[in-house]
Coordinates of C-alpha atoms and ligand atoms in Angstrom, one line a residue:
X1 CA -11.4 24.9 0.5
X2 CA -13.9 26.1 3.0
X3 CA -17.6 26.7 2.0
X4 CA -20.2 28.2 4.1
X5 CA -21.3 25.4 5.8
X6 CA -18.1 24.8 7.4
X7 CA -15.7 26.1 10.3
X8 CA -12.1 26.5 10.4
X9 CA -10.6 23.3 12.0
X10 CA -6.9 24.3 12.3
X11 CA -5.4 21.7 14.2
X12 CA -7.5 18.9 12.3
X13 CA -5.5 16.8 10.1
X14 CA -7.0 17.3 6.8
X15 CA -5.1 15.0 4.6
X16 CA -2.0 14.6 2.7
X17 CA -2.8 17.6 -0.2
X18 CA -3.1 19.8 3.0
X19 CA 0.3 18.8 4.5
X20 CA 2.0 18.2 1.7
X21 CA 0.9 20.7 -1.0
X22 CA 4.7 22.6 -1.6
X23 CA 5.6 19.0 -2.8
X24 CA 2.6 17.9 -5.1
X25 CA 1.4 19.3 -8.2
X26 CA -1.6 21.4 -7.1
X27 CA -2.6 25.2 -7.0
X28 CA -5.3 27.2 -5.8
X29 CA -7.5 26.0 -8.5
X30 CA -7.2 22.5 -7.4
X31 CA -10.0 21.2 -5.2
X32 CA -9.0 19.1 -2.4
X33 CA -10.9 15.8 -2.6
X34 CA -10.0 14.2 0.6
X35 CA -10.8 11.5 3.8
X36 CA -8.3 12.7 5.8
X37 CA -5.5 10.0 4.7
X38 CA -2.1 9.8 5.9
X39 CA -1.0 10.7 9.1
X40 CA -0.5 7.0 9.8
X41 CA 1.3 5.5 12.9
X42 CA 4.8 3.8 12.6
X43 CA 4.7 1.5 14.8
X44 CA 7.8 -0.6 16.7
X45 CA 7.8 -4.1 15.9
X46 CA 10.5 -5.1 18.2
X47 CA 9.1 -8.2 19.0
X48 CA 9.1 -9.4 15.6
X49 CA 13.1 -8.1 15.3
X50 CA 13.5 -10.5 18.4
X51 CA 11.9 -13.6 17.1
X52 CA 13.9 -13.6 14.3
X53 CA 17.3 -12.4 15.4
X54 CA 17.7 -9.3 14.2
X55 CA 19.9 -6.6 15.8
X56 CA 17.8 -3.9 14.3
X57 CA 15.4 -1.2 15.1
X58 CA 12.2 -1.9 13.0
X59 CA 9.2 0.4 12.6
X60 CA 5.8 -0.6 10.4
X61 CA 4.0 2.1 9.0
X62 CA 0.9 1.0 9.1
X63 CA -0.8 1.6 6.0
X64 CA -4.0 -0.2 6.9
X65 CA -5.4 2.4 9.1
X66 CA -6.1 5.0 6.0
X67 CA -9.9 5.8 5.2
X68 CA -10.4 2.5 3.0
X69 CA -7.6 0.5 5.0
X70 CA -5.0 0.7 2.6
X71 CA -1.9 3.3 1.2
X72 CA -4.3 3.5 -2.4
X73 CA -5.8 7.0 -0.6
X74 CA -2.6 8.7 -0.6
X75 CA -2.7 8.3 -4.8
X76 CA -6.4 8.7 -5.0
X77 CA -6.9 12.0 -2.9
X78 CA -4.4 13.1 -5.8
X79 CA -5.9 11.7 -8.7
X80 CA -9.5 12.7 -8.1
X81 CA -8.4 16.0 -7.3
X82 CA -6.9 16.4 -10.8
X83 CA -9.7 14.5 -11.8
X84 CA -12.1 17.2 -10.5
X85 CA -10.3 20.2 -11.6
X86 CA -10.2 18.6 -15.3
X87 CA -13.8 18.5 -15.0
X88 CA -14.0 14.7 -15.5
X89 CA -17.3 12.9 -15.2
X90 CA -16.8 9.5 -15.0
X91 CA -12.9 7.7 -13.7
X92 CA -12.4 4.0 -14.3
X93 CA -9.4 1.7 -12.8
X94 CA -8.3 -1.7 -12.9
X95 CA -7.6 -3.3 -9.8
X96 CA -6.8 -6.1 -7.4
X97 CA -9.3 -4.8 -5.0
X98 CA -7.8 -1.8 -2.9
X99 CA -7.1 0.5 -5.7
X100 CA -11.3 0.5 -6.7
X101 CA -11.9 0.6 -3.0
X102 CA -10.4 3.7 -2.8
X103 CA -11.5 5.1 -6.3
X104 CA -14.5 4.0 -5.2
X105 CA -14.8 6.2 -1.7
X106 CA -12.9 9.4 -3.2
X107 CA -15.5 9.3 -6.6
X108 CA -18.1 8.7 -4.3
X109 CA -16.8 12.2 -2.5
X110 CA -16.4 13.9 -5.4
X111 CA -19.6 13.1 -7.0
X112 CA -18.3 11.3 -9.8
X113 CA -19.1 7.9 -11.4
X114 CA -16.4 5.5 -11.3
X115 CA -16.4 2.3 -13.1
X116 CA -13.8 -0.5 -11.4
X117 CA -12.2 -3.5 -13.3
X118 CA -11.6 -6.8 -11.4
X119 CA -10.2 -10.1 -11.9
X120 CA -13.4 -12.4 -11.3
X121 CA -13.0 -14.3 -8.1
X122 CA -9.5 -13.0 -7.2
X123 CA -10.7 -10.1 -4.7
X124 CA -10.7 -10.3 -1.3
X125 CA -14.0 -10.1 0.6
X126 CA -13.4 -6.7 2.1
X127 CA -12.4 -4.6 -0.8
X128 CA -15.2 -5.8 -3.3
X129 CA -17.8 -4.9 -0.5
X130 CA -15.5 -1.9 -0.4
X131 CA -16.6 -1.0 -4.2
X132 CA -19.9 -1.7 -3.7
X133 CA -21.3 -0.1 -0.7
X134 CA -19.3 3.0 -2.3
X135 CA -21.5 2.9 -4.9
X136 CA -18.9 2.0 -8.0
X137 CA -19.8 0.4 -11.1
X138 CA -18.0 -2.8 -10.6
X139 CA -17.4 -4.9 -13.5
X140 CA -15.5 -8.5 -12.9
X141 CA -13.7 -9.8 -16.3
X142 CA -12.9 -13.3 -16.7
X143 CA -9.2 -12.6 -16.8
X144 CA -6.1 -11.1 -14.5
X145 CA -5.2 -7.5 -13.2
X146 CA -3.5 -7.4 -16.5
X147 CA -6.3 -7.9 -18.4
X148 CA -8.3 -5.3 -16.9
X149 CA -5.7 -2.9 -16.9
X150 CA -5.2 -3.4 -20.4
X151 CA -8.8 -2.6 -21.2
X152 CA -9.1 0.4 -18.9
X153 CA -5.6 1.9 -20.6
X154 CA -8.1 1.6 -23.9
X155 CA -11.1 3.2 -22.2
X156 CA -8.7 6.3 -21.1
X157 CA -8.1 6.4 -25.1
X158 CA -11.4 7.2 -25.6
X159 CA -10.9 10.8 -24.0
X160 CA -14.4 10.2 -21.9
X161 CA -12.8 8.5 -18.8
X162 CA -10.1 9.8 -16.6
X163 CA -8.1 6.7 -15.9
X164 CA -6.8 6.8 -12.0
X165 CA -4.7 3.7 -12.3
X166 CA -1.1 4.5 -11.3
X167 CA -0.3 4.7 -14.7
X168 CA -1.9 8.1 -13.9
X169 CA 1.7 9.9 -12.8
X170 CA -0.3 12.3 -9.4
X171 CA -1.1 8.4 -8.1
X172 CA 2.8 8.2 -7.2
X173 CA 3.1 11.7 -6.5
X174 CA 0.5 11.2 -3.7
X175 CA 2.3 8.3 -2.7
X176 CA 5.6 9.7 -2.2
X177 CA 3.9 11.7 0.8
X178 CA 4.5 8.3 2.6
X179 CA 8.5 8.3 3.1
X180 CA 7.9 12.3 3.7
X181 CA 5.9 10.9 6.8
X182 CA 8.2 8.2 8.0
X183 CA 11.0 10.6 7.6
X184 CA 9.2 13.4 10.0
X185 CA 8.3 10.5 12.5
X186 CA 12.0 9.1 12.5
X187 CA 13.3 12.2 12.5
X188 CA 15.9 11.2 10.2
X189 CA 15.6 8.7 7.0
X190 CA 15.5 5.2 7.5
X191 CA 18.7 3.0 6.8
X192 CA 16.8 0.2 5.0
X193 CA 13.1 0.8 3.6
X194 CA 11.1 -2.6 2.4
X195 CA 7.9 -2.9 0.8
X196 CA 5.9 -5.1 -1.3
X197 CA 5.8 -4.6 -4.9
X198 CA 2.8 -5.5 -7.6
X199 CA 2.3 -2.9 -10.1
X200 CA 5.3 -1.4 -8.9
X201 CA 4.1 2.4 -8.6
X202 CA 4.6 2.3 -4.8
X203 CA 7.7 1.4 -4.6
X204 CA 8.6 4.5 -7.6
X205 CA 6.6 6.9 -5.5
X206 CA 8.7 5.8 -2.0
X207 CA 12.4 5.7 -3.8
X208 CA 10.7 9.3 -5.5
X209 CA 9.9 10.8 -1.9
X210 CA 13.3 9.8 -0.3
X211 CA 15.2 11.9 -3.2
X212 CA 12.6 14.6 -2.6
X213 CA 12.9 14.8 1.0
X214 CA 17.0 14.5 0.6
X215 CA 17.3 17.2 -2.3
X216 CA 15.1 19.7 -0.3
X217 CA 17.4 19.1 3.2
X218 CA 15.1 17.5 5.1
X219 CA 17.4 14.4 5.0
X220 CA 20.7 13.9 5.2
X221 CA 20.7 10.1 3.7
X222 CA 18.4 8.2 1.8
X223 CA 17.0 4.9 2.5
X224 CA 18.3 1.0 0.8
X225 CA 15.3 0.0 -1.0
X226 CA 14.5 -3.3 -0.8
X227 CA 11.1 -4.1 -2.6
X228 CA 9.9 -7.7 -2.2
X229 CA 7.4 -9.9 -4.9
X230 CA 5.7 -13.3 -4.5
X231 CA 7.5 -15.8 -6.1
X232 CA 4.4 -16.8 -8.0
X233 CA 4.1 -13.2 -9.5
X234 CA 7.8 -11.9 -9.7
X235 CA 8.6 -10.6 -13.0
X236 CA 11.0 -7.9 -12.3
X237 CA 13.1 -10.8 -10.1
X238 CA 12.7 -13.3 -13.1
X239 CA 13.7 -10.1 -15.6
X240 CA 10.2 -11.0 -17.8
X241 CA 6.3 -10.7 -17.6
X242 CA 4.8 -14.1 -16.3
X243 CA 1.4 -14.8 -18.3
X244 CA -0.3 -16.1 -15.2
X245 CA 1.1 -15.2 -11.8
X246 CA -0.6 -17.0 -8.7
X247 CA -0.1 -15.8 -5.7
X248 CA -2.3 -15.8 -2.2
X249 CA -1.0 -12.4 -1.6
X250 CA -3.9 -11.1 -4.1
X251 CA -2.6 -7.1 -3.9
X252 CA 0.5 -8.3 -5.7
X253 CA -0.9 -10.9 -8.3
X254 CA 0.2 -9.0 -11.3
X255 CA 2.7 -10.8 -14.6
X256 CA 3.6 -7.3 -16.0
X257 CA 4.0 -4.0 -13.4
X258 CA 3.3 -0.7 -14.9
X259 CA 6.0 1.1 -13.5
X260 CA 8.5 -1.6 -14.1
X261 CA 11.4 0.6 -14.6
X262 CA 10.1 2.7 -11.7
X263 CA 11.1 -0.5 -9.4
X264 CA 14.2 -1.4 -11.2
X265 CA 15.6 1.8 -10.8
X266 CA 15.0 2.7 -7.2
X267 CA 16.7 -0.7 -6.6
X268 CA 19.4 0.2 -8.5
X269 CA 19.8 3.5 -7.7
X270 CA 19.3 3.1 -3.6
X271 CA 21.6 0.1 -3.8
X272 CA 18.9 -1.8 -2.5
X273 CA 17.0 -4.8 -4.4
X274 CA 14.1 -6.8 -5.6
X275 CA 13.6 -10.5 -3.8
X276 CA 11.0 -12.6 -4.3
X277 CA 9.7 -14.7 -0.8
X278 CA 7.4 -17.8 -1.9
X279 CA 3.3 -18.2 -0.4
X280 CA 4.7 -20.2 2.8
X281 CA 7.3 -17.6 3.6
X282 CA 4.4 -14.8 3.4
X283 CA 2.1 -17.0 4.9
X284 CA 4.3 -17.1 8.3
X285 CA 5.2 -13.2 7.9
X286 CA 1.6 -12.7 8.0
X287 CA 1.3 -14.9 11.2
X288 CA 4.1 -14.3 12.8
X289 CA 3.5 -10.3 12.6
X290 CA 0.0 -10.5 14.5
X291 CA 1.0 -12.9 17.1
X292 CA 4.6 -10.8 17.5
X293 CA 3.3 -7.4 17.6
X294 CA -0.1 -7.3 17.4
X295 CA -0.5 -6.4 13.8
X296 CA -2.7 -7.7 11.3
X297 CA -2.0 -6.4 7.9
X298 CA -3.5 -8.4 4.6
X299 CA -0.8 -11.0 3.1
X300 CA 0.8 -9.0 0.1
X301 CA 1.9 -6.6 3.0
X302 CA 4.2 -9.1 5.0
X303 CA 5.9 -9.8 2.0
X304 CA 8.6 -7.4 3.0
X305 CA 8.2 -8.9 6.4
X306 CA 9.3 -12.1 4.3
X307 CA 12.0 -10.4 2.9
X308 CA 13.5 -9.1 6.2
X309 CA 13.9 -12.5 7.4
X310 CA 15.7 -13.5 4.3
X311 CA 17.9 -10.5 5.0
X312 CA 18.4 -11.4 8.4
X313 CA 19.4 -15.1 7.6
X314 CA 22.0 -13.2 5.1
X315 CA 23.2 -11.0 7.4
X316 CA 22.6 -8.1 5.6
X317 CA 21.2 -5.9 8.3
X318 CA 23.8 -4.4 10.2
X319 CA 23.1 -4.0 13.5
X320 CA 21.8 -0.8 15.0
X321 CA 20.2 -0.3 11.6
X322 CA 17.1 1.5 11.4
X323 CA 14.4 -0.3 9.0
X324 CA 11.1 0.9 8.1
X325 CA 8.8 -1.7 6.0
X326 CA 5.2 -0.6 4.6
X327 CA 1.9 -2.4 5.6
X328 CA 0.5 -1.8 2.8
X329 CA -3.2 -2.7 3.4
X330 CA -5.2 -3.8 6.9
X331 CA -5.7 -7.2 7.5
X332 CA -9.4 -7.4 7.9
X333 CA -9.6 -6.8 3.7
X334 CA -9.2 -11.1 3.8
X335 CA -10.9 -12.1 6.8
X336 CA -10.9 -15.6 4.8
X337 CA -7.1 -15.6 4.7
X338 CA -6.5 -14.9 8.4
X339 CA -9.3 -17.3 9.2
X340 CA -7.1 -20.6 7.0
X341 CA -3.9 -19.4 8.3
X342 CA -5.0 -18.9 12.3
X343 CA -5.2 -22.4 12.0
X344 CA -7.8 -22.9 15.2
X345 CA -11.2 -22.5 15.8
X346 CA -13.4 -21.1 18.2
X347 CA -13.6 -24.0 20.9
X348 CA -17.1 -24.5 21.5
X349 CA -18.5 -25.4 25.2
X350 CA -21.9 -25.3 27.3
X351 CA -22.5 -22.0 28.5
X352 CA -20.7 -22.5 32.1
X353 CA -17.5 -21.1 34.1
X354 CA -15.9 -25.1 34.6
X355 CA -16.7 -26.0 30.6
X356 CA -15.2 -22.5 29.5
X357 CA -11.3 -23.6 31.8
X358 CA -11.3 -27.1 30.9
X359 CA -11.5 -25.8 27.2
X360 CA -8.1 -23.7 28.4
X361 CA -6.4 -25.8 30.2
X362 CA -7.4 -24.2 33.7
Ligands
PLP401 C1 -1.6 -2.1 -4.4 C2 -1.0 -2.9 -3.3 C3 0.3 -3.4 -3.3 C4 1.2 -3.2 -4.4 O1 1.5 -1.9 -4.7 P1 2.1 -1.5 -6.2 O2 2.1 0.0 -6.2 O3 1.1 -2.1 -7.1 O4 3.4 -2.2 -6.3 C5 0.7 -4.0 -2.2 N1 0.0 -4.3 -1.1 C6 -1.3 -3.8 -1.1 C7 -2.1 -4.1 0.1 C8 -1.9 -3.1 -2.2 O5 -3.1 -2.7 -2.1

């Protein structure tokens, strides 16, 4: 919508609502909440494919570079859209930190209040600054993602909050606008698509854009889905809710998904799968990724990464495949992570030429 104040920008990108609108549930009477998300690069990662022996084409879509540095914006331009045209006051999420981070920046836009729920000291750095420089009333509970989500399903009950969890079905239908895009960059589907999965509605709104983009010709295959937990959190591998899940992949710390049979069934119906890869395994995804390719992406995201060297090692990718994976959030959302996985130090020396290449070996 344009008001008086501003120009026609046609060749601006102006969002996924704007590119995608034929595909989402919106009309006219919609107002387009939006930073501009989407439109994010898919980058090569052949390096990485050569380090591990792959025989593959693999492309990253790099999730991290949306307006809060994760995929979250895609659902949330969505639901505070709806959010806006219900005439909703106040929205409220649970979260692992990058959901509120986004709530937090498209409420903030909208000029709503939005209350976040967060597992005390089990938020990376970067999104709980996130939520608070937005301006979001942030509430920590002494218990998990669960928890909270548990207690924001009872304040949607209430009728005075608009919940924008992805329980909230527009979340995944903004998602979905993320395999439209890796489809229009390939120029074709991918052969095998792998992404992380915690509450699981990603993973539903991916398998749910694939079919879209197929039925409507845009495609003429769809995708393998392989979705990949951390084996301290994998419920839908271990086929029940874990109580406590631990993982350092904090995105994807969750016992009991939402969208449980969301995941199991575009597994089952993409003949693809759900793995689990354990904290070491994401640990030297997460490494080996930024030293590869130059990519830093926050630790839940290289759990696919994970999961394609498991596939490797089984030879499950043939070669000449194409394979997409989904970096889900940026890297820089745990600077504490990268700094205990680096594993070195800034070297320090006096302040002179000779110090500085005797410190690298010069
Ligand atoms: C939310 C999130 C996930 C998990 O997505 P689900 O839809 O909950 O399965 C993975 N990685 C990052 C960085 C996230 O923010």
């Amino acid at each position: 919508m344009s008001t008086s104040s501003q120009i026609e920008t046609p060749n601006r990108w102006q969002g996924i609502i704007h590119r995608y609108a034929e595909f989402l549930p919106v009309s006219e009477a919609t107002p387009r909440i939006t930073l501009c998300e989407g439109n994010t690069p898919l980058v090569s990662a052949e390096n990485f494919v050569s380090a591990i022996g792959g025989k593959f084409s693999l492309y990253l879509k790099y999730e991290g570079l949306n307006p809060t540095a994760s995929f979250k914006d895609r659902g949330m331009t969505m639901a505070i859209s709806k959010a806006c045209e219900k005439n909703a006051e106040v929205v409220a999420c649970a979260s692992t930190g990058n959901t509120s981070a986004a709530a937090a920046a498209y409420a903030a836009k909208a000029k709503l209040k939005c209350v976040v729920i967060l597992p005390h000291g089990n938020i990376a750095m970067g999104k709980l600054s996130q939520a608070l420089i937005y301006g979001a009333e942030t509430i920590a509970i002494k218990g998990n993602f669960d928890d909270a989500l548990r207690i924001v399903r009872e304040l949607g009950e209430t009728g005075r909050v608009e919940v924008v969890n992805s329980i909230n079905p527009v979340r995944i239908e903004g998602q979905k606008t993320a395999a439209f895009e890796i489809c229009d960059q390939l120029g074709r589907a991918p052969d095998f698509h792998f992404l992380p999965v915690g509450n699981a509605g990603n993973i539903t709104a991916y398998w749910k854009g694939f079919k879209e983009y197929f039925d409507r010709d845009h495609t003429d295959k769809k995708p393998r889905i392989f979705g990949f937990q951390a084996d301290g959190a994998a419920p839908l591998v271990d086929g029940a809710p874990i109580k406590n899940p631990e993982t350092v992949a904090t995105a994807i710390r969750i016992g009991n998904p939402a969208s449980w049979d969301g995941a199991i069934n575009a597994a089952k119906e993409s003949n693809g799968m759900i793995g689990k890869a354990t904290d070491d395994e994401i640990l030297h995804a997460y490494k080996t990724i930024a030293q590869s390719d130059g990519i830093f992406a926050e630790p839940a995201s290289a759990a696919p990464l994970a999961g394609i060297i498991q596939a490797v090692k089984r030879n499950e990718i043939p070669a000449g495949s194409i394979v997409t994976a989904t970096m889900t959030g940026h890297g820089l959302k745990d600077p504490d992570r990268a700094l205990s996985t680096a594993g070195t130090e800034p070297i320090l020396v006096e302040p002179n030429t000779a110090s500085v290449m005797k410190a690298i070996g010069m």
